[in-house]
PDB file of C-alpha atoms in Angstrom:
ATOM      1  CA  MET X  17     140.568   7.710-110.813  1.00  0.00           C
ATOM      2  CA  ALA X  18     137.588   9.440-112.484  1.00  0.00           C
ATOM      3  CA  GLU X  19     136.653   6.156-114.152  1.00  0.00           C
ATOM      4  CA  ARG X  20     136.542   4.415-110.754  1.00  0.00           C
ATOM      5  CA  ASN X  21     134.345   7.194-109.331  1.00  0.00           C
ATOM      6  CA  VAL X  22     131.923   6.885-112.240  1.00  0.00           C
ATOM      7  CA  GLN X  23     131.795   3.097-111.782  1.00  0.00           C
ATOM      8  CA  SER X  24     131.229   3.546-108.043  1.00  0.00           C
ATOM      9  CA  LEU X  25     128.381   5.983-108.686  1.00  0.00           C
ATOM     10  CA  THR X  26     126.886   3.631-111.281  1.00  0.00           C
ATOM     11  CA  ASP X  27     127.053   0.704-108.870  1.00  0.00           C
ATOM     12  CA  LYS X  28     125.446   2.784-106.108  1.00  0.00           C
ATOM     13  CA  ALA X  29     122.656   3.964-108.449  1.00  0.00           C
ATOM     14  CA  GLN X  30     121.946   0.358-109.481  1.00  0.00           C
ATOM     15  CA  GLU X  31     121.865  -0.706-105.824  1.00  0.00           C
ATOM     16  CA  ILE X  32     119.430   2.087-104.954  1.00  0.00           C
ATOM     17  CA  GLY X  33     117.290   1.208-107.979  1.00  0.00           C
ATOM     18  CA  LYS X  34     117.095  -2.415-106.845  1.00  0.00           C
ATOM     19  CA  GLN X  35     116.136  -1.332-103.315  1.00  0.00           C
ATOM     20  CA  VAL X  36     113.357   0.895-104.689  1.00  0.00           C
ATOM     21  CA  ALA X  37     112.051  -1.930-106.902  1.00  0.00           C
ATOM     22  CA  ASP X  38     112.128  -4.373-103.972  1.00  0.00           C
ATOM     23  CA  LYS X  39     110.263  -1.900-101.755  1.00  0.00           C
ATOM     24  CA  ALA X  40     107.640  -1.322-104.480  1.00  0.00           C
ATOM     25  CA  GLN X  41     107.074  -5.080-104.697  1.00  0.00           C
ATOM     26  CA  ASP X  42     106.732  -5.274-100.887  1.00  0.00           C
ATOM     27  CA  VAL X  43     104.184  -2.448-100.905  1.00  0.00           C
ATOM     28  CA  ASN X  44     102.298  -4.159-103.731  1.00  0.00           C
ATOM     29  CA  ARG X  45     102.122  -7.412-101.720  1.00  0.00           C
ATOM     30  CA  GLN X  46     100.951  -5.554 -98.602  1.00  0.00           C
ATOM     31  CA  VAL X  47      98.238  -3.653-100.478  1.00  0.00           C
ATOM     32  CA  ARG X  48      97.007  -6.840-102.150  1.00  0.00           C
ATOM     33  CA  SER X  49      96.947  -8.623 -98.792  1.00  0.00           C
ATOM     34  CA  GLN X  50      94.855  -5.877 -97.195  1.00  0.00           C
ATOM     35  CA  LEU X  51      92.445  -5.789-100.127  1.00  0.00           C
ATOM     36  CA  ASP X  52      92.056  -9.581-100.031  1.00  0.00           C
ATOM     37  CA  ARG X  53      91.109  -9.382 -96.337  1.00  0.00           C
ATOM     38  CA  VAL X  54      88.112  -7.163 -97.104  1.00  0.00           C
ATOM     39  CA  GLY X  55      87.027  -9.117-100.192  1.00  0.00           C
ATOM     40  CA  PHE X  56      88.036  -6.325-102.545  1.00  0.00           C
ATOM     41  CA  ASN X  57      90.371  -7.263-105.349  1.00  0.00           C
ATOM     42  CA  GLU X  58      91.956  -5.535-108.298  1.00  0.00           C
ATOM     43  CA  ALA X  59      89.111  -6.463-110.626  1.00  0.00           C
ATOM     44  CA  THR X  60      86.251  -5.261-108.406  1.00  0.00           C
ATOM     45  CA  VAL X  61      85.856  -1.817-109.979  1.00  0.00           C
ATOM     46  CA  PRO X  62      86.840  -2.568-113.613  1.00  0.00           C
ATOM     47  CA  ASP X  63      84.604  -5.647-113.727  1.00  0.00           C
ATOM     48  CA  ALA X  64      81.636  -3.639-112.448  1.00  0.00           C
ATOM     49  CA  PHE X  65      81.488  -1.976-115.885  1.00  0.00           C
ATOM     50  CA  ARG X  66      81.582  -5.113-118.064  1.00  0.00           C
ATOM     51  CA  GLY X  67      78.463  -4.121-120.028  1.00  0.00           C
ATOM     52  CA  VAL X  68      79.837  -0.754-121.194  1.00  0.00           C
ATOM     53  CA  PRO X  69      81.430  -0.580-124.680  1.00  0.00           C
ATOM     54  CA  LYS X  70      85.223  -0.652-124.392  1.00  0.00           C
ATOM     55  CA  LEU X  71      86.557   2.251-126.442  1.00  0.00           C
ATOM     56  CA  VAL X  72      89.797   2.933-124.533  1.00  0.00           C
ATOM     57  CA  SER X  73      92.812   0.666-125.032  1.00  0.00           C
ATOM     58  CA  PRO X  74      95.644   0.386-122.491  1.00  0.00           C
ATOM     59  CA  ARG X  75      97.833   2.591-124.709  1.00  0.00           C
ATOM     60  CA  ILE X  76      95.186   5.328-124.959  1.00  0.00           C
ATOM     61  CA  HIS X  77      94.571   5.009-121.219  1.00  0.00           C
ATOM     62  CA  ALA X  78      98.280   5.612-120.569  1.00  0.00           C
ATOM     63  CA  TRP X  79      98.111   8.832-122.611  1.00  0.00           C
ATOM     64  CA  LEU X  80      94.962   9.898-120.783  1.00  0.00           C
ATOM     65  CA  ASP X  81      96.859   9.419-117.513  1.00  0.00           C
ATOM     66  CA  VAL X  82      99.591  11.745-118.800  1.00  0.00           C
ATOM     67  CA  ALA X  83      96.916  14.296-119.708  1.00  0.00           C
ATOM     68  CA  VAL X  84      95.217  14.054-116.297  1.00  0.00           C
ATOM     69  CA  THR X  85      98.550  14.427-114.509  1.00  0.00           C
ATOM     70  CA  GLY X  86      99.255  17.554-116.560  1.00  0.00           C
ATOM     71  CA  TYR X  87      95.724  18.854-115.987  1.00  0.00           C
ATOM     72  CA  PHE X  88      96.049  18.657-112.222  1.00  0.00           C
ATOM     73  CA  ALA X  89      99.654  19.964-112.206  1.00  0.00           C
ATOM     74  CA  VAL X  90      98.640  23.020-114.260  1.00  0.00           C
ATOM     75  CA  LEU X  91      95.534  23.529-112.109  1.00  0.00           C
ATOM     76  CA  GLY X  92      97.638  23.318-108.966  1.00  0.00           C
ATOM     77  CA  THR X  93     100.062  25.913-110.292  1.00  0.00           C
ATOM     78  CA  TRP X  94      97.242  28.199-111.421  1.00  0.00           C
ATOM     79  CA  PHE X  95      95.438  27.928-108.085  1.00  0.00           C
ATOM     80  CA  ALA X  96      98.673  28.516-106.152  1.00  0.00           C
ATOM     81  CA  MET X  97      99.408  31.651-108.176  1.00  0.00           C
ATOM     82  CA  ARG X  98      95.907  32.920-107.355  1.00  0.00           C
ATOM     83  CA  GLY X  99      96.325  32.268-103.624  1.00  0.00           C
ATOM     84  CA  LYS X 100      93.905  29.323-103.552  1.00  0.00           C
ATOM     85  CA  GLY X 101      95.922  27.065-101.261  1.00  0.00           C
ATOM     86  CA  GLY X 102      93.292  24.396-100.635  1.00  0.00           C
ATOM     87  CA  ALA X 103      92.530  23.957-104.329  1.00  0.00           C
ATOM     88  CA  ALA X 104      96.240  23.960-105.183  1.00  0.00           C
ATOM     89  CA  THR X 105      96.938  21.288-102.593  1.00  0.00           C
ATOM     90  CA  ALA X 106      94.064  19.118-103.815  1.00  0.00           C
ATOM     91  CA  ALA X 107      95.237  19.480-107.419  1.00  0.00           C
ATOM     92  CA  PHE X 108      98.840  18.563-106.603  1.00  0.00           C
ATOM     93  CA  ILE X 109      97.695  15.539-104.576  1.00  0.00           C
ATOM     94  CA  ASN X 110      95.654  14.305-107.542  1.00  0.00           C
ATOM     95  CA  ALA X 111      98.521  14.950-109.976  1.00  0.00           C
ATOM     96  CA  GLY X 112     100.852  12.971-107.726  1.00  0.00           C
ATOM     97  CA  MET X 113      98.384  10.104-107.385  1.00  0.00           C
ATOM     98  CA  VAL X 114      97.876   9.750-111.136  1.00  0.00           C
ATOM     99  CA  ALA X 115     101.578  10.116-111.917  1.00  0.00           C
ATOM    100  CA  GLY X 116     102.677   7.685-109.206  1.00  0.00           C
ATOM    101  CA  VAL X 117     100.205   4.966-110.142  1.00  0.00           C
ATOM    102  CA  SER X 118     100.944   5.452-113.839  1.00  0.00           C
ATOM    103  CA  LEU X 119     104.691   5.089-113.380  1.00  0.00           C
ATOM    104  CA  MET X 120     104.186   1.757-111.623  1.00  0.00           C
ATOM    105  CA  THR X 121     101.481   0.368-113.948  1.00  0.00           C
ATOM    106  CA  ASP X 122     102.063  -2.534-116.313  1.00  0.00           C
ATOM    107  CA  TYR X 123      99.950  -1.224-119.211  1.00  0.00           C
ATOM    108  CA  GLU X 124     101.223  -3.898-121.616  1.00  0.00           C
ATOM    109  CA  GLY X 125     100.766  -6.935-119.363  1.00  0.00           C
ATOM    110  CA  THR X 126     104.462  -7.857-119.406  1.00  0.00           C
ATOM    111  CA  GLY X 127     104.769  -8.248-115.643  1.00  0.00           C
ATOM    112  CA  GLU X 128     107.659  -5.768-115.513  1.00  0.00           C
ATOM    113  CA  LYS X 129     105.890  -3.276-113.229  1.00  0.00           C
ATOM    114  CA  PRO X 130     104.219  -3.945-109.869  1.00  0.00           C
ATOM    115  CA  ILE X 131     100.674  -2.675-110.605  1.00  0.00           C
ATOM    116  CA  ASN X 132      98.704  -4.710-113.126  1.00  0.00           C
ATOM    117  CA  PHE X 133      96.235  -2.945-115.381  1.00  0.00           C
ATOM    118  CA  LYS X 134      93.061  -3.990-113.548  1.00  0.00           C
ATOM    119  CA  LEU X 135      94.468  -2.861-110.207  1.00  0.00           C
ATOM    120  CA  HIS X 136      95.219   0.438-111.941  1.00  0.00           C
ATOM    121  CA  GLY X 137      91.505   0.642-112.767  1.00  0.00           C
ATOM    122  CA  THR X 138      90.567   0.169-109.139  1.00  0.00           C
ATOM    123  CA  LEU X 139      93.127   2.796-108.103  1.00  0.00           C
ATOM    124  CA  ASP X 140      91.610   5.124-110.718  1.00  0.00           C
ATOM    125  CA  ALA X 141      88.352   4.859-108.762  1.00  0.00           C
ATOM    126  CA  VAL X 142      90.239   5.834-105.593  1.00  0.00           C
ATOM    127  CA  GLN X 143      91.679   8.834-107.437  1.00  0.00           C
ATOM    128  CA  ALA X 144      88.241   9.839-108.748  1.00  0.00           C
ATOM    129  CA  THR X 145      86.974   9.730-105.174  1.00  0.00           C
ATOM    130  CA  THR X 146      89.929  11.828-104.049  1.00  0.00           C
ATOM    131  CA  ALA X 147      89.137  14.392-106.751  1.00  0.00           C
ATOM    132  CA  ALA X 148      85.459  14.486-105.803  1.00  0.00           C
ATOM    133  CA  LEU X 149      86.224  14.834-102.084  1.00  0.00           C
ATOM    134  CA  GLY X 150      89.091  17.309-102.554  1.00  0.00           C
ATOM    135  CA  PRO X 151      86.896  20.416-102.412  1.00  0.00           C
ATOM    136  CA  VAL X 152      85.238  19.226 -99.205  1.00  0.00           C
ATOM    137  CA  LEU X 153      88.434  18.077 -97.514  1.00  0.00           C
ATOM    138  CA  HIS X 154      90.406  21.187 -98.458  1.00  0.00           C
ATOM    139  CA  GLY X 155      87.692  23.715 -97.701  1.00  0.00           C
ATOM    140  CA  PHE X 156      86.645  25.044-101.096  1.00  0.00           C
ATOM    141  CA  ALA X 157      83.462  23.055-101.808  1.00  0.00           C
ATOM    142  CA  GLY X 158      81.368  26.193-102.255  1.00  0.00           C
ATOM    143  CA  GLU X 159      83.863  27.962-104.514  1.00  0.00           C
ATOM    144  CA  PRO X 160      84.059  27.910-108.333  1.00  0.00           C
ATOM    145  CA  GLU X 161      87.357  25.957-108.189  1.00  0.00           C
ATOM    146  CA  ALA X 162      85.434  22.901-106.973  1.00  0.00           C
ATOM    147  CA  ALA X 163      83.886  22.400-110.422  1.00  0.00           C
ATOM    148  CA  PHE X 164      87.298  21.420-111.856  1.00  0.00           C
ATOM    149  CA  PHE X 165      87.476  18.536-109.395  1.00  0.00           C
ATOM    150  CA  TYR X 166      83.880  17.366-109.689  1.00  0.00           C
ATOM    151  CA  GLY X 167      84.133  17.430-113.472  1.00  0.00           C
ATOM    152  CA  GLN X 168      87.350  15.427-113.487  1.00  0.00           C
ATOM    153  CA  ALA X 169      85.862  12.874-111.087  1.00  0.00           C
ATOM    154  CA  VAL X 170      82.946  12.297-113.471  1.00  0.00           C
ATOM    155  CA  ASN X 171      85.363  12.136-116.411  1.00  0.00           C
ATOM    156  CA  GLU X 172      87.444   9.550-114.541  1.00  0.00           C
ATOM    157  CA  LEU X 173      84.398   7.352-114.018  1.00  0.00           C
ATOM    158  CA  ALA X 174      83.624   7.527-117.746  1.00  0.00           C
ATOM    159  CA  VAL X 175      87.194   6.483-118.559  1.00  0.00           C
ATOM    160  CA  ILE X 176      87.054   3.622-116.036  1.00  0.00           C
ATOM    161  CA  ALA X 177      83.796   2.389-117.552  1.00  0.00           C
ATOM    162  CA  SER X 178      85.016   2.551-121.156  1.00  0.00           C
ATOM    163  CA  THR X 179      88.540   1.145-120.740  1.00  0.00           C
ATOM    164  CA  ASP X 180      89.287  -2.393-121.920  1.00  0.00           C
ATOM    165  CA  TRP X 181      90.928  -3.580-118.703  1.00  0.00           C
ATOM    166  CA  ASP X 182      91.339  -7.158-119.928  1.00  0.00           C
ATOM    167  CA  ALA X 183      93.492  -6.022-122.876  1.00  0.00           C
ATOM    168  CA  GLY X 184      96.213  -4.815-120.515  1.00  0.00           C
ATOM    169  CA  MET X 185      96.390  -7.985-118.455  1.00  0.00           C
ATOM    170  CA  SER X 186      99.056 -10.633-118.914  1.00  0.00           C
ATOM    171  CA  GLN X 187      97.979 -14.129-119.899  1.00  0.00           C
ATOM    172  CA  THR X 188      99.074 -15.338-116.441  1.00  0.00           C
ATOM    173  CA  ASP X 189      96.900 -12.754-114.680  1.00  0.00           C
ATOM    174  CA  ARG X 190      93.955 -13.587-116.929  1.00  0.00           C
ATOM    175  CA  SER X 191      94.335 -17.304-116.120  1.00  0.00           C
ATOM    176  CA  LEU X 192      94.498 -16.572-112.383  1.00  0.00           C
ATOM    177  CA  GLU X 193      91.390 -14.418-112.643  1.00  0.00           C
ATOM    178  CA  ASP X 194      89.496 -17.101-114.573  1.00  0.00           C
ATOM    179  CA  ALA X 195      90.451 -19.705-111.944  1.00  0.00           C
ATOM    180  CA  ALA X 196      89.152 -17.528-109.104  1.00  0.00           C
TER     181      ALA X 196
END
């Protein structure tokens, strides 16, 4: 009986996992469709920095994403403990953005995850903007806590500029990009 329950739970977990993966692929298609409509594609931001030396590999970038997620999670906790609700909220939003995009990014170019590496670079620019606007949107622009967000936004731009976005792209994606 216990063995059947375990198998039933395993089957249900696999079914839920497949549904989540299917939904992620649907969201990916919808986002790409919307970006195509406005002439903005996954390479727009990363390709804007072609002339900058590429010091950051996809593997190093993945570790930097872990560090940034931790940075914002710790900041959010620290701000919350100090009663700085707006700063805490902004920090947790940024931590969630970096973690969520990172979990769905195909850093190796294998095609196993829905966000390719160049799209990740464009989404990094969105996150940098979110960090820079966080103090304004959450009402702490004139407070010392804002410096943590402005500094991280500038840091994010430096990482975007110095990451080798082509190294994390699959051969198929590179061919499609060259054809376009």
